[in-house]
Structures are given as structure tokens and as C-alpha cells.
Coordinates of N, CA, C and O in Angstrom, one line a residue:
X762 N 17.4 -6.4 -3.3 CA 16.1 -5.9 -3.0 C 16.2 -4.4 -2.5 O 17.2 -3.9 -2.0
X763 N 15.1 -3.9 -2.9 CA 15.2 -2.2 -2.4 C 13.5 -2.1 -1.6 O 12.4 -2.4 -1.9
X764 N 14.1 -1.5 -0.8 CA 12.6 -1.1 0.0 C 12.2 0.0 1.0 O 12.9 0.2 2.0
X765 N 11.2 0.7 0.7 CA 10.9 2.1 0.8 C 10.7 2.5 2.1 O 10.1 1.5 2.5
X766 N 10.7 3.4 3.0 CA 10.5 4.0 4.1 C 10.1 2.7 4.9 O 9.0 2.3 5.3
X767 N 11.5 2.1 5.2 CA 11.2 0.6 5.7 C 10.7 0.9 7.4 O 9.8 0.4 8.0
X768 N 11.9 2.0 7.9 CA 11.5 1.9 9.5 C 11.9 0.9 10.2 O 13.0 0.4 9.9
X769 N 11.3 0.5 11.3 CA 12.4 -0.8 11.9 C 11.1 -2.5 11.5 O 10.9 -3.5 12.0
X770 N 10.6 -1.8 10.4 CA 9.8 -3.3 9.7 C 11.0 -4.4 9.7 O 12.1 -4.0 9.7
X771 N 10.8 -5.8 9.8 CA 12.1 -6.5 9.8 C 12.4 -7.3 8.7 O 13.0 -8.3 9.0
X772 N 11.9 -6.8 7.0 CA 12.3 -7.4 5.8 C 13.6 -7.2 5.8 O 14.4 -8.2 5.7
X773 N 14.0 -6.3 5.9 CA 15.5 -5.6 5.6 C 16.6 -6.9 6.3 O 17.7 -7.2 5.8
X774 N 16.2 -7.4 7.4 CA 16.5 -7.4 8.2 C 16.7 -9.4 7.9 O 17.8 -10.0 8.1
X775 N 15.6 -9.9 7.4 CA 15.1 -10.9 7.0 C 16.3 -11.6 5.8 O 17.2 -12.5 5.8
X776 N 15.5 -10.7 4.8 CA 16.2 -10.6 3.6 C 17.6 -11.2 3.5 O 17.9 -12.3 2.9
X777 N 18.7 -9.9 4.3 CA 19.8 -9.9 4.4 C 20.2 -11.4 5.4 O 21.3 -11.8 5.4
X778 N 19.4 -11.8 6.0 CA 20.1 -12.9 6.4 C 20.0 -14.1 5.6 O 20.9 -14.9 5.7
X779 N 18.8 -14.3 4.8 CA 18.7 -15.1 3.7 C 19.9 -14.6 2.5 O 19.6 -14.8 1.3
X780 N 21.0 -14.1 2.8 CA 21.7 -13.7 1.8 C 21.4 -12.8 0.4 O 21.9 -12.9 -0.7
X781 N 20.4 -11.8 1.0 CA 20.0 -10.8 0.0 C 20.8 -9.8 0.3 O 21.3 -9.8 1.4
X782 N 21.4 -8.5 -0.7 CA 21.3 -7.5 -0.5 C 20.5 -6.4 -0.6 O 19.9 -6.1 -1.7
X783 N 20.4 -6.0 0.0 CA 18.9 -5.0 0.4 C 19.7 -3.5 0.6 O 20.7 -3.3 1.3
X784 N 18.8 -2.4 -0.3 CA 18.9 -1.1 -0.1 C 17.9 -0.4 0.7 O 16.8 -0.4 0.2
X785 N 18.0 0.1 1.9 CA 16.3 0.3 2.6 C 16.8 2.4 2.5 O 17.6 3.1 3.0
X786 N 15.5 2.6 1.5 CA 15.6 4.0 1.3 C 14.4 4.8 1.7 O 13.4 4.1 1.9
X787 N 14.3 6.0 1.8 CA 13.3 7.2 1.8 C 12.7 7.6 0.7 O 11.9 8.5 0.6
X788 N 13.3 6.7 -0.2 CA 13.1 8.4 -1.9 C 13.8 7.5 -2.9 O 15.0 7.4 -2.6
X789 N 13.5 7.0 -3.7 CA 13.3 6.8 -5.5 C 15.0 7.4 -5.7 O 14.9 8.6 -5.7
X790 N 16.1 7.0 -5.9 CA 17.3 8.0 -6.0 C 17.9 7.4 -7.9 O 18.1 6.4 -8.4
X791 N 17.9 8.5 -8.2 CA 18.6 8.0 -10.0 C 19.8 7.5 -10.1 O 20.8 8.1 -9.8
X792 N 19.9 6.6 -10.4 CA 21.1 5.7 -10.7 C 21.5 4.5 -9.4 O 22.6 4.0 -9.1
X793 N 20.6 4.3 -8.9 CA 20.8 3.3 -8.0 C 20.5 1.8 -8.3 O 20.4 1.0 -7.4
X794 N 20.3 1.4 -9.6 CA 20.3 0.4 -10.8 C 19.1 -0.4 -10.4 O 18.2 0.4 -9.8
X795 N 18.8 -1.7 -10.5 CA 17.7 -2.2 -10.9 C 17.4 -3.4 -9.7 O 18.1 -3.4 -8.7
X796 N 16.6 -4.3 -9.9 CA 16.3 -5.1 -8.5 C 15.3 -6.7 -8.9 O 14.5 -7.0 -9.8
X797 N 15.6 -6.9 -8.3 CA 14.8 -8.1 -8.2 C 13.6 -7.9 -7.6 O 12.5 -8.0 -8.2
X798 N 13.7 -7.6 -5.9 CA 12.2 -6.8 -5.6 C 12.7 -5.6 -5.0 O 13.7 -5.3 -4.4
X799 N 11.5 -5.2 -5.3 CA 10.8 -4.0 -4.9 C 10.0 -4.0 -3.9 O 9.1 -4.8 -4.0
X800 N 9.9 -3.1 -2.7 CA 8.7 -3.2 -1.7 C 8.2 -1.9 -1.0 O 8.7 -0.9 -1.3
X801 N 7.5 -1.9 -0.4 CA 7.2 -0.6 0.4 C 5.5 -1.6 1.3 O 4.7 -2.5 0.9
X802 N 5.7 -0.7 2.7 CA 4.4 -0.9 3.5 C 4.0 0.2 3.8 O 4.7 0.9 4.5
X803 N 2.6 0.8 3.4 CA 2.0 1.5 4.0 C 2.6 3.0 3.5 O 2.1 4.0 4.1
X804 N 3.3 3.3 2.7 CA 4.0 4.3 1.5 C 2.9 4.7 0.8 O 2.2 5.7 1.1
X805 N 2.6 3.8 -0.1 CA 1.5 4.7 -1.2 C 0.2 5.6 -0.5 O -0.3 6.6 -1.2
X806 N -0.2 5.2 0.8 CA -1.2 6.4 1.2 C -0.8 7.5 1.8 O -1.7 8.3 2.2
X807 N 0.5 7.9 2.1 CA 1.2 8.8 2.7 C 2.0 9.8 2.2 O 2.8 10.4 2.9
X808 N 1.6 9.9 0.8 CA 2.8 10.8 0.0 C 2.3 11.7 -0.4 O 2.9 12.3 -1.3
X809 N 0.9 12.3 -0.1 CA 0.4 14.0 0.2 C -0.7 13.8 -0.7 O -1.6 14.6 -0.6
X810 N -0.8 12.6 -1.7 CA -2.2 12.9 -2.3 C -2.3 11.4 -2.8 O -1.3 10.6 -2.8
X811 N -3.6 11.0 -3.3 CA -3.9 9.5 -4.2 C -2.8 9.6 -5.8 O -2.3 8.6 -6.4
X812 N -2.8 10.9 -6.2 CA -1.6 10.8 -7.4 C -0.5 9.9 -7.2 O -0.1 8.9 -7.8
X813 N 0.1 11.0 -5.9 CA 1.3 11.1 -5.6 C 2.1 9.6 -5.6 O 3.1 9.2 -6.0
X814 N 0.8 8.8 -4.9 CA 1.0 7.5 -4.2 C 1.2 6.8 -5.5 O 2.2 6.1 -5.8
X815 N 0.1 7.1 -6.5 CA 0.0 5.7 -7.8 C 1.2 6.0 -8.9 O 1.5 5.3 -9.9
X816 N 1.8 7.0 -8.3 CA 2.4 7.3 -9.2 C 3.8 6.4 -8.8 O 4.5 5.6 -9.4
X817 N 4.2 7.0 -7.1 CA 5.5 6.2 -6.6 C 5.4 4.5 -7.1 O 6.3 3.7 -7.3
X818 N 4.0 4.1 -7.1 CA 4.2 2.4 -7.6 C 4.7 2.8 -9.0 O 6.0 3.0 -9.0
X819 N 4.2 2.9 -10.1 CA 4.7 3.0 -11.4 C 5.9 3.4 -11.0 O 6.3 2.3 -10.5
X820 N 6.8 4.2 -10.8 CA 8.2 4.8 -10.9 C 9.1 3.6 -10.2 O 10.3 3.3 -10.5
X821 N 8.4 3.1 -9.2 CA 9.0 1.9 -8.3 C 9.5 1.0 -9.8 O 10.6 0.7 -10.2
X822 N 8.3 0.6 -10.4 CA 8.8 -0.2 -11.4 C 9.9 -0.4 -12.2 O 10.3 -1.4 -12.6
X823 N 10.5 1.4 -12.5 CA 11.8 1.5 -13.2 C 12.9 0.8 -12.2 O 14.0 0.9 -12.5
X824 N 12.6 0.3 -11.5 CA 13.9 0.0 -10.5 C 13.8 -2.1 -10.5 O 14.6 -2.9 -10.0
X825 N 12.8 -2.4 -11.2 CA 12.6 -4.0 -11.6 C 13.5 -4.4 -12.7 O 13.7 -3.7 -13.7
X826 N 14.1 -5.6 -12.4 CA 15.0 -6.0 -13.5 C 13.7 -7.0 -14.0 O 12.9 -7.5 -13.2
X827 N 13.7 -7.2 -15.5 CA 12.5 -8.2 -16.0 C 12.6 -9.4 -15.2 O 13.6 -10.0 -15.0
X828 N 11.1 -10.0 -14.8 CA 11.1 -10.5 -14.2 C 10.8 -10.7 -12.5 O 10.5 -11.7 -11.8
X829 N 11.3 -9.0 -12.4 CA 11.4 -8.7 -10.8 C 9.8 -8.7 -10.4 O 8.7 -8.4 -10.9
X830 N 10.1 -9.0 -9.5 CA 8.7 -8.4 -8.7 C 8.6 -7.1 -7.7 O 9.7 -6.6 -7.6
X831 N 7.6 -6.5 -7.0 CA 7.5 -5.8 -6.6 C 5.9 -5.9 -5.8 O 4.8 -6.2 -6.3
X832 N 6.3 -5.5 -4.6 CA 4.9 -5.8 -3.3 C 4.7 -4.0 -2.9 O 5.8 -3.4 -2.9
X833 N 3.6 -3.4 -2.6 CA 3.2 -2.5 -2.2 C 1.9 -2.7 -1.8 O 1.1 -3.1 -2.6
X834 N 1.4 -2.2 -0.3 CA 0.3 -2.2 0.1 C -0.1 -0.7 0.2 O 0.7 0.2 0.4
X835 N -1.2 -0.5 0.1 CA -2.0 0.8 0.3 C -3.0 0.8 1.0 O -3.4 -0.4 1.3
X836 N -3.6 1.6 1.3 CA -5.7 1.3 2.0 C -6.4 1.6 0.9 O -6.2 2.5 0.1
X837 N -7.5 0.5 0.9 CA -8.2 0.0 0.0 C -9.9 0.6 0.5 O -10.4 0.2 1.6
X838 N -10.6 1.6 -0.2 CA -11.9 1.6 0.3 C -12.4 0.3 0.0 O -12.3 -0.6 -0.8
X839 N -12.8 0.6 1.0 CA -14.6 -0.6 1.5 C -16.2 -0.3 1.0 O -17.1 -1.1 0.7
X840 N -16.2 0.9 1.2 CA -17.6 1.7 1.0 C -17.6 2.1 -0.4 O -16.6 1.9 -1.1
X841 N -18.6 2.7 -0.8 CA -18.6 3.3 -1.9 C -18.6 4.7 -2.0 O -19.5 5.6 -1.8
X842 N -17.2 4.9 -2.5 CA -17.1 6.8 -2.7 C -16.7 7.3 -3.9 O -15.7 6.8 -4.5
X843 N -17.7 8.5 -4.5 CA -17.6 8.9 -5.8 C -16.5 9.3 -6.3 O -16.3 9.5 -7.5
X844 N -15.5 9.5 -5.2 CA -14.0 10.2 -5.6 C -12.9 9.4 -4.6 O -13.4 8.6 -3.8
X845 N -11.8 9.7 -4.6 CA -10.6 9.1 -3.7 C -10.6 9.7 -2.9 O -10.5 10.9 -3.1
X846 N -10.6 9.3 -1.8 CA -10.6 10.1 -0.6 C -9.0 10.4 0.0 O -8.1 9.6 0.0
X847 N -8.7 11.9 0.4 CA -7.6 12.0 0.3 C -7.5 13.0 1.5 O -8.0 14.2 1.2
X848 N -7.0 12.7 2.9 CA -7.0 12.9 3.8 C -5.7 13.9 4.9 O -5.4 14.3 6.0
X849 N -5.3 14.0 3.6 CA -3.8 14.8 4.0 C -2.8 14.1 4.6 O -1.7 14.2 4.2
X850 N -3.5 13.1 6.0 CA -1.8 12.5 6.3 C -2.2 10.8 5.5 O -1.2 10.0 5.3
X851 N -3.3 10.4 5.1 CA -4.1 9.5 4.6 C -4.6 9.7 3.1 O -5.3 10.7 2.8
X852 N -4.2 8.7 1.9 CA -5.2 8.9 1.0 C -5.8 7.0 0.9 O -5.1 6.0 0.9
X853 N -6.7 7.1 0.9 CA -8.1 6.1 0.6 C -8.1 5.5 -0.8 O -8.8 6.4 -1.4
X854 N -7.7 4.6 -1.8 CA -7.9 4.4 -3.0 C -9.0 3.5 -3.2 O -9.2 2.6 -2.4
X855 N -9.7 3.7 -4.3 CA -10.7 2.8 -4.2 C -10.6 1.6 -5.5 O -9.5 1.7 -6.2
X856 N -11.1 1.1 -5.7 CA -11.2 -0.1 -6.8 C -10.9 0.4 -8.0 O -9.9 -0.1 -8.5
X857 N -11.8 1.6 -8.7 CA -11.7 2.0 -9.7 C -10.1 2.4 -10.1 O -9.5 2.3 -11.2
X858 N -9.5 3.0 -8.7 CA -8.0 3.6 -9.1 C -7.2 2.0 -9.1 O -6.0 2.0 -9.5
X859 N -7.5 1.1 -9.0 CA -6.4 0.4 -9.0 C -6.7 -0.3 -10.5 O -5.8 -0.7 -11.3
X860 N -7.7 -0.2 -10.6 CA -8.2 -0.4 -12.5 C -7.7 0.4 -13.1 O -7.5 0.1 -14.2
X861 N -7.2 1.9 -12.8 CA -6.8 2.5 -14.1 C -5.2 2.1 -13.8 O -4.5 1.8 -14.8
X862 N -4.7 1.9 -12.7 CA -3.2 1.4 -12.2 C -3.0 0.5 -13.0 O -1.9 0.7 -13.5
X863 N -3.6 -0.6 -13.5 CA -3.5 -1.7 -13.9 C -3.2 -1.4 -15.4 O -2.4 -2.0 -16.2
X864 N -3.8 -0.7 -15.6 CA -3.7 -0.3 -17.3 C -2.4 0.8 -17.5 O -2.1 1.0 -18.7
X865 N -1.7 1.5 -16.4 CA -0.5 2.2 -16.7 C 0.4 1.2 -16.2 O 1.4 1.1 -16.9
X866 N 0.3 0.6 -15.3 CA 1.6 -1.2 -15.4 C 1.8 -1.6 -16.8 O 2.9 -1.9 -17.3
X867 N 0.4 -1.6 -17.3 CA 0.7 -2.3 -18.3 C 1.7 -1.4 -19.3 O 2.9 -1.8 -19.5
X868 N 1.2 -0.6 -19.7 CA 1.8 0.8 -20.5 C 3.5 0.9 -19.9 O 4.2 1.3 -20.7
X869 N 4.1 0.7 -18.7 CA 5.7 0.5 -18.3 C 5.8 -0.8 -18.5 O 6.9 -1.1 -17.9
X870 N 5.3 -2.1 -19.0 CA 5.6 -3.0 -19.3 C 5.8 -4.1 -17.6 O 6.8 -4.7 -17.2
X871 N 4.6 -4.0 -17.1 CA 4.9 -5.0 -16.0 C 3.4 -5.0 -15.9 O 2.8 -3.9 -16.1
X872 N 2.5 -6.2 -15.4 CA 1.2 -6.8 -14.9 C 1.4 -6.6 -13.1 O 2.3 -6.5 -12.2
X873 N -0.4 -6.5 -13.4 CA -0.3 -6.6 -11.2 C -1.3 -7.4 -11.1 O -2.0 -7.5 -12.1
X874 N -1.6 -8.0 -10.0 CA -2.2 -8.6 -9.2 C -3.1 -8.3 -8.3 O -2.7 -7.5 -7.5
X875 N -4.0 -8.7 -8.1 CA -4.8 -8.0 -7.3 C -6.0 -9.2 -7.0 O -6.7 -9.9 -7.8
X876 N -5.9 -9.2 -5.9 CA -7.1 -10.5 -4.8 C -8.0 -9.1 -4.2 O -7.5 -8.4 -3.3
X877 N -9.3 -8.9 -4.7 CA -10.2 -8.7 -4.3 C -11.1 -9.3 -3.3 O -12.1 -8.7 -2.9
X878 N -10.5 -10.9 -2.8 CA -11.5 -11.7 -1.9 C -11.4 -11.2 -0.7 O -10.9 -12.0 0.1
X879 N -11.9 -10.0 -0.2 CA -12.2 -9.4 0.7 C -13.5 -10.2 1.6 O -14.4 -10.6 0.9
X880 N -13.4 -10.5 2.9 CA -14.3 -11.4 3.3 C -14.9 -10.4 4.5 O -14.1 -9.6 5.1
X881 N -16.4 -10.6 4.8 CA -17.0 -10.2 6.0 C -17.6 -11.7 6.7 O -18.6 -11.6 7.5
X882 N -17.1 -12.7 6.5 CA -17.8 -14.0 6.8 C -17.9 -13.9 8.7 O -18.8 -14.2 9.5
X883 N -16.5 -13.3 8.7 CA -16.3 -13.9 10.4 C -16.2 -12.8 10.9 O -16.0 -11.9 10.2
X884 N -16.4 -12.6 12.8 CA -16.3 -11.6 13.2 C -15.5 -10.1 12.9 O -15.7 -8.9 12.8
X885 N -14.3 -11.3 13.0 CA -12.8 -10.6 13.3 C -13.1 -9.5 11.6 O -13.0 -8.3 11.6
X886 N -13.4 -10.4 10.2 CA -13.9 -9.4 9.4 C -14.6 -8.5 9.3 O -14.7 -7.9 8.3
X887 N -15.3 -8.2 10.3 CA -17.3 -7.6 10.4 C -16.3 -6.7 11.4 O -16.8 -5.6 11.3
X888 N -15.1 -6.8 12.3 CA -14.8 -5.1 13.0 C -14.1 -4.5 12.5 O -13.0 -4.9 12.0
X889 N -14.9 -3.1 12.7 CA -14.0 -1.8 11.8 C -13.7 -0.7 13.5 O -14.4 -0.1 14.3
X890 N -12.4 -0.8 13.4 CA -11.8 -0.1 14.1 C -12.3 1.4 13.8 O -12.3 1.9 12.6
X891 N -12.9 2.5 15.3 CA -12.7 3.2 15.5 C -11.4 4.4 16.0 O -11.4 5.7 16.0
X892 N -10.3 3.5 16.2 CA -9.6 3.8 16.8 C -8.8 4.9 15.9 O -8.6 4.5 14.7
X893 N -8.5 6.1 16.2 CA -7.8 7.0 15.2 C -6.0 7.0 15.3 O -5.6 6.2 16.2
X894 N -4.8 7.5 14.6 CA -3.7 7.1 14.8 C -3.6 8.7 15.6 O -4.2 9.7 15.3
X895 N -2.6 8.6 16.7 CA -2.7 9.4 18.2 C -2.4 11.1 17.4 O -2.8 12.1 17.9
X896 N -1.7 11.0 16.3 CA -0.9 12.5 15.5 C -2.8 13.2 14.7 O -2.8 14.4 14.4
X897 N -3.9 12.5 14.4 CA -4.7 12.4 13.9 C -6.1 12.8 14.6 O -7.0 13.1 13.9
X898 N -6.1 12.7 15.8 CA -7.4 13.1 16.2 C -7.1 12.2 17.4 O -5.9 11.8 17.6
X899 N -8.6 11.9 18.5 CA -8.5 11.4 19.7 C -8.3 9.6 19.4 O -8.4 8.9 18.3
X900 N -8.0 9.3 20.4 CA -7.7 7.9 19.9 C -9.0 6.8 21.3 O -9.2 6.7 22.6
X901 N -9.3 6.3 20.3 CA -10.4 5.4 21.3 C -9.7 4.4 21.7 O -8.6 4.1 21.3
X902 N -10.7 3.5 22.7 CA -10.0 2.5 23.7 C -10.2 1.1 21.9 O -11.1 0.8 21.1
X903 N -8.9 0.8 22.2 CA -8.6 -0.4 21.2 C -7.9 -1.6 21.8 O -7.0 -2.3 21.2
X904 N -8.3 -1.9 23.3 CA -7.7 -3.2 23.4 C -6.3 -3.8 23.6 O -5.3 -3.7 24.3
X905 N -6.8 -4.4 22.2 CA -5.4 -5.4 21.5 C -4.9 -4.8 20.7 O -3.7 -5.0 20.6
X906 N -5.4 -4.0 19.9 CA -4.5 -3.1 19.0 C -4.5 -3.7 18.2 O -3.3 -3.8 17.7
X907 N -5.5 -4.7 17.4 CA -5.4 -5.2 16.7 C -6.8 -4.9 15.6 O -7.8 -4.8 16.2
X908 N -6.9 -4.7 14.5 CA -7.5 -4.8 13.4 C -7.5 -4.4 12.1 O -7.0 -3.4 11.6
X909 N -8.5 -5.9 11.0 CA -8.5 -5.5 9.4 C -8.8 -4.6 9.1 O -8.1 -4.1 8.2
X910 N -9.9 -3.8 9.7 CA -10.7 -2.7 8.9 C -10.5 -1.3 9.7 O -10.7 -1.2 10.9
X911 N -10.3 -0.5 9.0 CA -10.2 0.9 10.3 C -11.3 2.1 9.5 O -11.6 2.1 8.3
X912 N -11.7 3.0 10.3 CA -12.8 4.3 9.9 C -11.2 5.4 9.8 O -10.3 5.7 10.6
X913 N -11.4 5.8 8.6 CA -10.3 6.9 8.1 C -11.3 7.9 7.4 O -11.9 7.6 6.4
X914 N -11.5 9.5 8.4 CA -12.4 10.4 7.9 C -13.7 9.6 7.7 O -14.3 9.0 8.6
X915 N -14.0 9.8 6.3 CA -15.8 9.1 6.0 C -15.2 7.9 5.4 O -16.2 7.3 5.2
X916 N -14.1 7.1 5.0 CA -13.9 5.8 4.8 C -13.5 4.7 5.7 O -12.8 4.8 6.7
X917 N -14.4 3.3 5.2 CA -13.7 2.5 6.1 C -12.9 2.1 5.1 O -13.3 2.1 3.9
X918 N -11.6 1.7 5.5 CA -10.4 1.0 4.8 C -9.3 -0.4 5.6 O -9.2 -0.9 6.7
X919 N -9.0 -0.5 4.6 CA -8.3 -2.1 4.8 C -6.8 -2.1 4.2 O -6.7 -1.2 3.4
X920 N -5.7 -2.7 4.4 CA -4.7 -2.6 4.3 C -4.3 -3.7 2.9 O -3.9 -4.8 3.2
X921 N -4.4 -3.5 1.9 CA -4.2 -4.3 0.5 C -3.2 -4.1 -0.3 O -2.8 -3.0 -0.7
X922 N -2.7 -5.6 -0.6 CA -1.6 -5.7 -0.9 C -1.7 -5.6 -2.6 O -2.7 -6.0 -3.2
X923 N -0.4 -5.1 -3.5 CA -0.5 -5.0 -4.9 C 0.7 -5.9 -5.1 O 1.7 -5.5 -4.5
X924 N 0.6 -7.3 -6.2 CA 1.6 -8.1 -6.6 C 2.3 -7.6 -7.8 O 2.0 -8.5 -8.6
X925 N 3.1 -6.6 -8.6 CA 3.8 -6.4 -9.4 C 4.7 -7.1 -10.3 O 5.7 -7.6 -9.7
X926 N 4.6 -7.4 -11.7 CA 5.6 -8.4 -12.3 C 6.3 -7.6 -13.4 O 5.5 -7.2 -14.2
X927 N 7.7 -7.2 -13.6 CA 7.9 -6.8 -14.9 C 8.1 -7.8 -16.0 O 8.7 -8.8 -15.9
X928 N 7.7 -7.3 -17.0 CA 7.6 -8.6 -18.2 C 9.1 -8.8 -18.8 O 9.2 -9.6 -19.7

């Protein structure tokens, strides 16, 4: 398994005791061969633009042995915005980008997945965090530190996951 700007996340960590070997890297490196999975958290909105991001999933793919899988989450708009919101330390993708995503997976020869059942049924769905991240602006009182939805600039966003398969 190979997994991207892991940090002290505890897959790596997981993995390896289930008898995986795991590469946990910074950066995409050539010739570091192929994988069963692939992963990254919170990577694709961080890499200076909405390109930058859709692009590191596709390139992730070269690193799938057929068959492999590969998980990446990103922030998903919620609202409706005419363009991708792209925030500098934050980019926002919205539905349409993960539709044209789906059609360049296809084009490197791997399908994705994608659950849209985004739910506002229950409270805990219906709060959108004010709270800003502390390098970003002021930071409001947040409790528990806990929530699905957050206000990023003029977006609200959610943390959504992408299922990757190479064929």
C-alpha cells in the first residue's frame, strides 16, 4: 500500500500490522512500482489549485496494479457554485468536477465510485461549522471539535470520499 501525506493518520500504522507493506510518502516518486492500494486524506484540496488536486488522483492511478484500489477524499461543495472554488490553502470541488473525473478514470483505465447520499435528515447533518482552521483566519468557539459540514470562504463543504478501481 502507498499513502500520501499520511502524517501521524494511523493507516500506516494499521496496515502494517495486518501484515501489509506500506510506503507513506509526500510526492508521487518514479519508479517506486505499483500497489494494491492507494490512499491519501485530505491531499486533493491542498495542492495549490482544483487542477492540481484532480490531477494527483489520476497520476495516483499509475501506481494501481489491475485490480488495485485506491481511496481519496476531498471537500465536496454543498451549495451551488458556477466555478470551483479555489481558496489558496483550500480548493472546493464541486459535482460537475468529479463528473468530468470520472470520465478521465475512465480514459487511464480504472472506474470510481461515488455515493452522493449526502443527508440533511438529522441535526448533526443540518450543522455547518463556522469554525475556521487557526493558520486561516479567526477561529470560533467549536466545542467538541467535531463536524460534517464546514463554511470554507463562500462554500459550505463536506469531506467525500472517492472509491477508485483499476480495470
Amino acid at each position: 500500500a502507498v499513502g500520501f501525506d499520511v502524517g501521524s493518520e494511523p493507516l500506516p500504522a494499521f496496515f502494517a500490522a495486518h501484515g501489509v507493506d506500506v510506503v507513506a510518502t509526500d510526492r508521487i516518486p518514479d519508479g517506486v512500482g505499483t500497489f494494491d492500494v492507494v490512499w491519501s486524506s485530505s491531499v486533493v484540496a491542498h495542492l495549490g489549485s482544483p487542477e492540481r488536486g484532480l490531477d494527483f488522483v489520476l497520476e495516483s492511478c499509475r501506481l494501481l496494479k489491475p485490480g488495485g484500489v485506491a481511496v481519496h477524499t476531498l471537500e465536496l461543495e454543498l451549495t451551488n457554485q458556477p466555478e470551483t472554488r479555489d481558496y489558496g490553502h483550500c480548493a472546493v470541488h464541486r459535482l460537475e468536477d468529479l463528473a468530468a473525473l470520472e470520465v478521465r478514470l475512465a480514459e487511464v483505465g480504472c472506474t470510481a465510485t461515488f455515493n452522493f447520499g449526502i443527508s440533511m435528515d438529522t441535526f448533526e447533518d443540518r450543522w455547518i461549522s463556522l469554525a475556521l482552521h487557526p493558520d486561516h483566519g479567526p477561529r470560533l468557539p467549536d466545542p467538541d471539535g467535531v463536524h460534517l459540514k464546514l463554511v470554507v470562504g463562500e462554500s459550505v463543504s463536506t469531506s467525500f470520499g472517492i472509491l477508485i478501481r483499476r480495470l
